Every structure is written in structure tokens, then in C-alpha cells.
C-alpha atoms as an extended CHARMM CRD file, in Angstrom:
* protein
*
       151  EXT
         1         1  MET       CA             31.4650000000        0.4770000000      -28.3080000000  PROA      1               0.0000000000
         2         2  LEU       CA             31.1400000000       -2.3240000000      -25.7840000000  PROA      2               0.0000000000
         3         3  GLN       CA             34.8920000000       -3.0370000000      -26.0170000000  PROA      3               0.0000000000
         4         4  VAL       CA             35.7150000000        0.6050000000      -25.2560000000  PROA      4               0.0000000000
         5         5  LYS       CA             33.3960000000        0.5100000000      -22.2690000000  PROA      5               0.0000000000
         6         6  ASN       CA             34.9820000000       -2.7040000000      -21.0040000000  PROA      6               0.0000000000
         7         7  LEU       CA             38.4880000000       -1.2990000000      -21.4330000000  PROA      7               0.0000000000
         8         8  LEU       CA             37.4700000000        1.8530000000      -19.5620000000  PROA      8               0.0000000000
         9         9  ILE       CA             36.0280000000       -0.2160000000      -16.7050000000  PROA      9               0.0000000000
        10        10  ILE       CA             39.2200000000       -2.2750000000      -16.5300000000  PROA      10              0.0000000000
        11        11  CYS       CA             41.4320000000        0.7840000000      -16.4920000000  PROA      11              0.0000000000
        12        12  ILE       CA             39.3580000000        2.4320000000      -13.7630000000  PROA      12              0.0000000000
        13        13  PHE       CA             39.4520000000       -0.7260000000      -11.6680000000  PROA      13              0.0000000000
        14        14  ILE       CA             43.2190000000       -1.0840000000      -12.0580000000  PROA      14              0.0000000000
        15        15  PHE       CA             43.9300000000        2.5050000000      -11.0560000000  PROA      15              0.0000000000
        16        16  THR       CA             41.5990000000        2.3910000000       -8.0660000000  PROA      16              0.0000000000
        17        17  SER       CA             43.0320000000       -0.9550000000       -6.9290000000  PROA      17              0.0000000000
        18        18  PHE       CA             46.5080000000        0.4740000000       -6.7620000000  PROA      18              0.0000000000
        19        19  ALA       CA             45.6700000000        3.9240000000       -5.4830000000  PROA      19              0.0000000000
        20        20  ALA       CA             46.2820000000        2.8980000000       -1.8960000000  PROA      20              0.0000000000
        21        21  PHE       CA             49.4950000000        1.1680000000       -2.8030000000  PROA      21              0.0000000000
        22        22  ALA       CA             50.7700000000        4.1410000000       -4.7830000000  PROA      22              0.0000000000
        23        23  GLN       CA             49.9150000000        6.5900000000       -1.9480000000  PROA      23              0.0000000000
        24        24  GLN       CA             51.7990000000        4.5000000000        0.5870000000  PROA      24              0.0000000000
        25        25  GLU       CA             54.8710000000        4.2900000000       -1.6410000000  PROA      25              0.0000000000
        26        26  SER       CA             55.8430000000        7.8440000000       -2.4160000000  PROA      26              0.0000000000
        27        27  GLY       CA             59.1290000000        8.3990000000       -4.1300000000  PROA      27              0.0000000000
        28        28  GLY       CA             60.7590000000        7.9560000000       -7.5040000000  PROA      28              0.0000000000
        29        29  ARG       CA             61.6800000000        4.2830000000       -7.4000000000  PROA      29              0.0000000000
        30        30  GLU       CA             58.4410000000        3.1490000000       -5.7630000000  PROA      30              0.0000000000
        31        31  ASP       CA             56.4300000000        5.1850000000       -8.2970000000  PROA      31              0.0000000000
        32        32  ARG       CA             58.2830000000        3.4790000000      -11.1610000000  PROA      32              0.0000000000
        33        33  PHE       CA             57.6230000000        0.0530000000       -9.6550000000  PROA      33              0.0000000000
        34        34  SER       CA             53.9510000000        0.9040000000       -9.1920000000  PROA      34              0.0000000000
        35        35  GLN       CA             53.7310000000        2.1340000000      -12.8150000000  PROA      35              0.0000000000
        36        36  ILE       CA             55.3770000000       -1.0430000000      -14.0890000000  PROA      36              0.0000000000
        37        37  GLU       CA             53.0260000000       -3.1650000000      -12.0140000000  PROA      37              0.0000000000
        38        38  ASN       CA             50.0400000000       -1.3160000000      -13.4270000000  PROA      38              0.0000000000
        39        39  GLU       CA             51.3230000000       -1.8700000000      -16.9730000000  PROA      39              0.0000000000
        40        40  LYS       CA             51.9090000000       -5.5420000000      -16.1700000000  PROA      40              0.0000000000
        41        41  ILE       CA             48.3390000000       -5.9790000000      -14.9400000000  PROA      41              0.0000000000
        42        42  ALA       CA             46.9230000000       -4.2470000000      -17.9860000000  PROA      42              0.0000000000
        43        43  TYR       CA             49.0760000000       -6.4700000000      -20.2240000000  PROA      43              0.0000000000
        44        44  ILE       CA             47.8800000000       -9.6110000000      -18.4160000000  PROA      44              0.0000000000
        45        45  ILE       CA             44.2320000000       -8.5670000000      -18.6670000000  PROA      45              0.0000000000
        46        46  LYS       CA             44.5720000000       -7.8630000000      -22.3540000000  PROA      46              0.0000000000
        47        47  GLN       CA             46.4870000000      -11.0390000000      -23.1900000000  PROA      47              0.0000000000
        48        48  LEU       CA             44.1890000000      -13.2980000000      -21.2070000000  PROA      48              0.0000000000
        49        49  LYS       CA             41.1130000000      -11.4540000000      -22.6220000000  PROA      49              0.0000000000
        50        50  LEU       CA             39.5270000000      -11.0900000000      -19.2380000000  PROA      50              0.0000000000
        51        51  THR       CA             36.0010000000       -9.7120000000      -19.0140000000  PROA      51              0.0000000000
        52        52  PRO       CA             35.3450000000       -6.9020000000      -16.5460000000  PROA      52              0.0000000000
        53        53  ALA       CA             33.6590000000       -9.4210000000      -14.1860000000  PROA      53              0.0000000000
        54        54  GLU       CA             36.6190000000      -11.7840000000      -14.4250000000  PROA      54              0.0000000000
        55        55  THR       CA             39.0240000000       -8.8970000000      -13.9210000000  PROA      55              0.0000000000
        56        56  GLN       CA             37.1960000000       -7.7890000000      -10.7940000000  PROA      56              0.0000000000
        57        57  LYS       CA             37.6110000000      -11.2800000000       -9.2700000000  PROA      57              0.0000000000
        58        58  PHE       CA             41.1230000000      -11.8790000000      -10.7060000000  PROA      58              0.0000000000
        59        59  ILE       CA             42.8580000000       -8.7050000000       -9.5100000000  PROA      59              0.0000000000
        60        60  PRO       CA             42.6170000000       -9.3540000000       -5.7040000000  PROA      60              0.0000000000
        61        61  ILE       CA             43.9640000000      -12.9060000000       -6.2120000000  PROA      61              0.0000000000
        62        62  TYR       CA             46.7500000000      -11.6050000000       -8.4080000000  PROA      62              0.0000000000
        63        63  ASN       CA             47.6520000000       -8.8920000000       -5.8210000000  PROA      63              0.0000000000
        64        64  GLN       CA             48.0380000000      -11.5500000000       -3.1170000000  PROA      64              0.0000000000
        65        65  TYR       CA             50.0760000000      -13.7380000000       -5.4720000000  PROA      65              0.0000000000
        66        66  SER       CA             52.2960000000      -10.8120000000       -6.3630000000  PROA      66              0.0000000000
        67        67  LYS       CA             52.9200000000      -10.0250000000       -2.6660000000  PROA      67              0.0000000000
        68        68  GLU       CA             53.8450000000      -13.6330000000       -1.8940000000  PROA      68              0.0000000000
        69        69  ILE       CA             56.2390000000      -13.8840000000       -4.8450000000  PROA      69              0.0000000000
        70        70  TRP       CA             57.7860000000      -10.5110000000       -4.0380000000  PROA      70              0.0000000000
        71        71  ALA       CA             58.3720000000      -11.5330000000       -0.3880000000  PROA      71              0.0000000000
        72        72  LEU       CA             59.8460000000      -14.8540000000       -1.4540000000  PROA      72              0.0000000000
        73        73  ASN       CA             62.2150000000      -13.2330000000       -3.9440000000  PROA      73              0.0000000000
        74        74  SER       CA             63.2430000000      -10.6150000000       -1.3910000000  PROA      74              0.0000000000
        75        75  ALA       CA             64.0730000000      -13.3490000000        1.1180000000  PROA      75              0.0000000000
        76        76  LYS       CA             65.9380000000      -15.3280000000       -1.5280000000  PROA      76              0.0000000000
        77        77  THR       CA             68.0070000000      -12.2930000000       -2.5290000000  PROA      77              0.0000000000
        78        78  LYS       CA             68.7480000000      -11.5070000000        1.1260000000  PROA      78              0.0000000000
        79        79  THR       CA             69.8710000000      -15.1060000000        1.7930000000  PROA      79              0.0000000000
        80        80  VAL       CA             72.0680000000      -15.2560000000       -1.3430000000  PROA      80              0.0000000000
        81        81  ASN       CA             73.6950000000      -11.8790000000       -0.5690000000  PROA      81              0.0000000000
        82        82  SER       CA             74.2460000000      -12.9150000000        3.0510000000  PROA      82              0.0000000000
        83        83  ASN       CA             75.9210000000      -16.1330000000        1.9580000000  PROA      83              0.0000000000
        84        84  LYS       CA             78.0870000000      -14.2490000000       -0.5150000000  PROA      84              0.0000000000
        85        85  SER       CA             79.3580000000      -11.8790000000        2.1440000000  PROA      85              0.0000000000
        86        86  ASN       CA             79.9840000000      -14.6860000000        4.6390000000  PROA      86              0.0000000000
        87        87  SER       CA             82.0200000000      -16.8850000000        2.3200000000  PROA      87              0.0000000000
        88        88  ASN       CA             84.0440000000      -16.6060000000       -0.8520000000  PROA      88              0.0000000000
        89        89  SER       CA             84.0060000000      -20.2950000000       -1.4920000000  PROA      89              0.0000000000
        90        90  PHE       CA             81.1390000000      -22.5170000000       -2.6940000000  PROA      90              0.0000000000
        91        91  ASN       CA             78.7200000000      -23.1820000000        0.1430000000  PROA      91              0.0000000000
        92        92  ARG       CA             76.5590000000      -26.2420000000       -0.2840000000  PROA      92              0.0000000000
        93        93  SER       CA             73.9260000000      -24.9900000000        2.1980000000  PROA      93              0.0000000000
        94        94  SER       CA             73.4670000000      -21.7570000000        0.2010000000  PROA      94              0.0000000000
        95        95  SER       CA             72.9320000000      -23.8650000000       -2.8990000000  PROA      95              0.0000000000
        96        96  ASN       CA             70.2480000000      -25.8080000000       -1.0590000000  PROA      96              0.0000000000
        97        97  ASP       CA             68.6830000000      -22.5820000000        0.1830000000  PROA      97              0.0000000000
        98        98  VAL       CA             68.3110000000      -21.3690000000       -3.3910000000  PROA      98              0.0000000000
        99        99  ILE       CA             66.7320000000      -24.6650000000       -4.4220000000  PROA      99              0.0000000000
       100       100  GLU       CA             64.3570000000      -24.4530000000       -1.4560000000  PROA      100             0.0000000000
       101       101  PHE       CA             63.2930000000      -20.9510000000       -2.4900000000  PROA      101             0.0000000000
       102       102  ASP       CA             62.7520000000      -22.1320000000       -6.0730000000  PROA      102             0.0000000000
       103       103  ALA       CA             60.7130000000      -25.0980000000       -4.8510000000  PROA      103             0.0000000000
       104       104  ARG       CA             58.5760000000      -22.7630000000       -2.7630000000  PROA      104             0.0000000000
       105       105  GLU       CA             58.0280000000      -20.5580000000       -5.8230000000  PROA      105             0.0000000000
       106       106  VAL       CA             56.7160000000      -23.5790000000       -7.7360000000  PROA      106             0.0000000000
       107       107  GLU       CA             54.3870000000      -24.4220000000       -4.8300000000  PROA      107             0.0000000000
       108       108  ILE       CA             53.0180000000      -20.8590000000       -4.7870000000  PROA      108             0.0000000000
       109       109  LYS       CA             52.4420000000      -20.9190000000       -8.5560000000  PROA      109             0.0000000000
       110       110  LYS       CA             50.5890000000      -24.2110000000       -8.3160000000  PROA      110             0.0000000000
       111       111  GLU       CA             48.4540000000      -22.8610000000       -5.4930000000  PROA      111             0.0000000000
       112       112  TYR       CA             47.5600000000      -19.7170000000       -7.4390000000  PROA      112             0.0000000000
       113       113  ARG       CA             46.9840000000      -21.6140000000      -10.6890000000  PROA      113             0.0000000000
       114       114  THR       CA             44.2330000000      -23.4150000000       -8.8290000000  PROA      114             0.0000000000
       115       115  LYS       CA             42.8080000000      -20.1510000000       -7.4870000000  PROA      115             0.0000000000
       116       116  TYR       CA             42.9940000000      -18.4770000000      -10.9130000000  PROA      116             0.0000000000
       117       117  SER       CA             41.3260000000      -21.4510000000      -12.5880000000  PROA      117             0.0000000000
       118       118  GLN       CA             38.2790000000      -20.9710000000      -10.3620000000  PROA      118             0.0000000000
       119       119  VAL       CA             37.8900000000      -17.4790000000      -11.7880000000  PROA      119             0.0000000000
       120       120  ILE       CA             39.1670000000      -17.6630000000      -15.3830000000  PROA      120             0.0000000000
       121       121  GLY       CA             39.2980000000      -21.3650000000      -16.1740000000  PROA      121             0.0000000000
       122       122  SER       CA             42.1930000000      -23.8170000000      -16.2890000000  PROA      122             0.0000000000
       123       123  SER       CA             43.5180000000      -22.8810000000      -19.7090000000  PROA      123             0.0000000000
       124       124  ARG       CA             43.8790000000      -19.2110000000      -19.0030000000  PROA      124             0.0000000000
       125       125  ALA       CA             45.1050000000      -19.8840000000      -15.4580000000  PROA      125             0.0000000000
       126       126  SER       CA             48.0030000000      -21.8640000000      -16.9170000000  PROA      126             0.0000000000
       127       127  GLN       CA             48.4800000000      -19.2420000000      -19.6680000000  PROA      127             0.0000000000
       128       128  PHE       CA             48.8310000000      -16.5510000000      -17.0050000000  PROA      128             0.0000000000
       129       129  PHE       CA             52.3610000000      -17.7110000000      -16.1080000000  PROA      129             0.0000000000
       130       130  VAL       CA             53.4090000000      -17.6240000000      -19.7860000000  PROA      130             0.0000000000
       131       131  VAL       CA             51.9610000000      -14.1220000000      -20.1890000000  PROA      131             0.0000000000
       132       132  GLU       CA             53.7130000000      -13.0350000000      -16.9800000000  PROA      132             0.0000000000
       133       133  GLN       CA             57.0120000000      -14.3050000000      -18.3210000000  PROA      133             0.0000000000
       134       134  GLU       CA             56.4110000000      -12.5460000000      -21.6500000000  PROA      134             0.0000000000
       135       135  PHE       CA             55.9370000000       -9.2500000000      -19.8310000000  PROA      135             0.0000000000
       136       136  ARG       CA             59.1750000000       -9.7420000000      -17.8780000000  PROA      136             0.0000000000
       137       137  SER       CA             61.0180000000      -10.4780000000      -21.1290000000  PROA      137             0.0000000000
       138       138  MET       CA             59.5750000000       -7.3320000000      -22.7150000000  PROA      138             0.0000000000
       139       139  LEU       CA             60.5870000000       -5.3100000000      -19.6830000000  PROA      139             0.0000000000
       140       140  ARG       CA             64.1200000000       -6.6730000000      -19.7120000000  PROA      140             0.0000000000
       141       141  GLN       CA             64.3780000000       -5.9030000000      -23.4170000000  PROA      141             0.0000000000
       142       142  GLU       CA             63.1050000000       -2.3480000000      -22.8490000000  PROA      142             0.0000000000
       143       143  LEU       CA             65.6290000000       -1.7810000000      -20.0480000000  PROA      143             0.0000000000
       144       144  GLN       CA             68.4240000000       -3.1350000000      -22.2370000000  PROA      144             0.0000000000
       145       145  ASN       CA             67.3780000000       -0.8920000000      -25.1010000000  PROA      145             0.0000000000
       146       146  ARG       CA             67.4570000000        2.1150000000      -22.7950000000  PROA      146             0.0000000000
       147       147  LYS       CA             70.8500000000        1.0880000000      -21.4150000000  PROA      147             0.0000000000
       148       148  ASP       CA             72.2350000000        0.7030000000      -24.9750000000  PROA      148             0.0000000000
       149       149  LYS       CA             70.7570000000        4.0390000000      -26.0080000000  PROA      149             0.0000000000
       150       150  ASN       CA             72.4510000000        5.8460000000      -23.1150000000  PROA      150             0.0000000000
       151       151  LYS       CA             75.9190000000        4.4950000000      -23.9860000000  PROA      151             0.0000000000
């Protein structure tokens, strides 16, 4: 009974946390991204076995982390695409740009591992990145399965 109550509290918290985000982003694609993000958070909470109290402290930190990573990846994609359109040959500076983006991603992850560890402990803070990667792999597999199914 206690587990059901905790799960209900977590679900309510997740949906209220993203209500503002979902309202801002109206449209098919944005709704799908929001839904995937909600599923990702639920997966992370379940895999890390976060308590409701931990979840309440974890989610705002995670949201900030997610925004920073999203912005970094957007900038990286923009830079790579810009370099592709400007030159058909190998460009050493674009290679360095990609490495700089990757290095910044590592810095962000280290920073947030420290923040997460203050809320959920060092072990689960490190495990977060593994769980996040597992979710991405599951998502890629699901998308591939759908693509194969539609052939």
C-alpha cells in the first residue's frame, strides 16, 4: 500500500512539474518530446529507487541538467551542420569544435553528479548516467522497431 502511495505521489509530481513546459510547447512534435521526457523521468525514478522526498529534490536539479545538455547538443548540431555546409573537405577546426562540445558535456555531467550526490548519494548519482543511457538505448530500439514495422 505504501509503495502504491509513493508511486502515485511521484506520478503527480512529475505531471505537475512538466505541466508548464507542456503548455508552452503546443504541437505534435513538442508533445511527443514532452511525453518521452516524462517517461524518461519515470524510468530514472524507478531505476534509481528514489523516495518521494528524494524525487522532490532530484527533479528540479534534473530539469536544469536536461536544459543545459539540450542547449549544448543544439549548439553542437548547429556548429556541425554549419561546418558541413561551408566546406566539403575535412575541417580541422570543426573537429576541434566537436571535441570542445564533448569536453563541455563531460564537465556538465561531473558538475551534476556532484549535485545529484548531495540529494541521492554518490552511488546513485553515478548510476544516474548509466540509467539515462539505458533509456536512450531503449528509445532507439523502440524507434528502430517502429521503423522496421512500417517497412
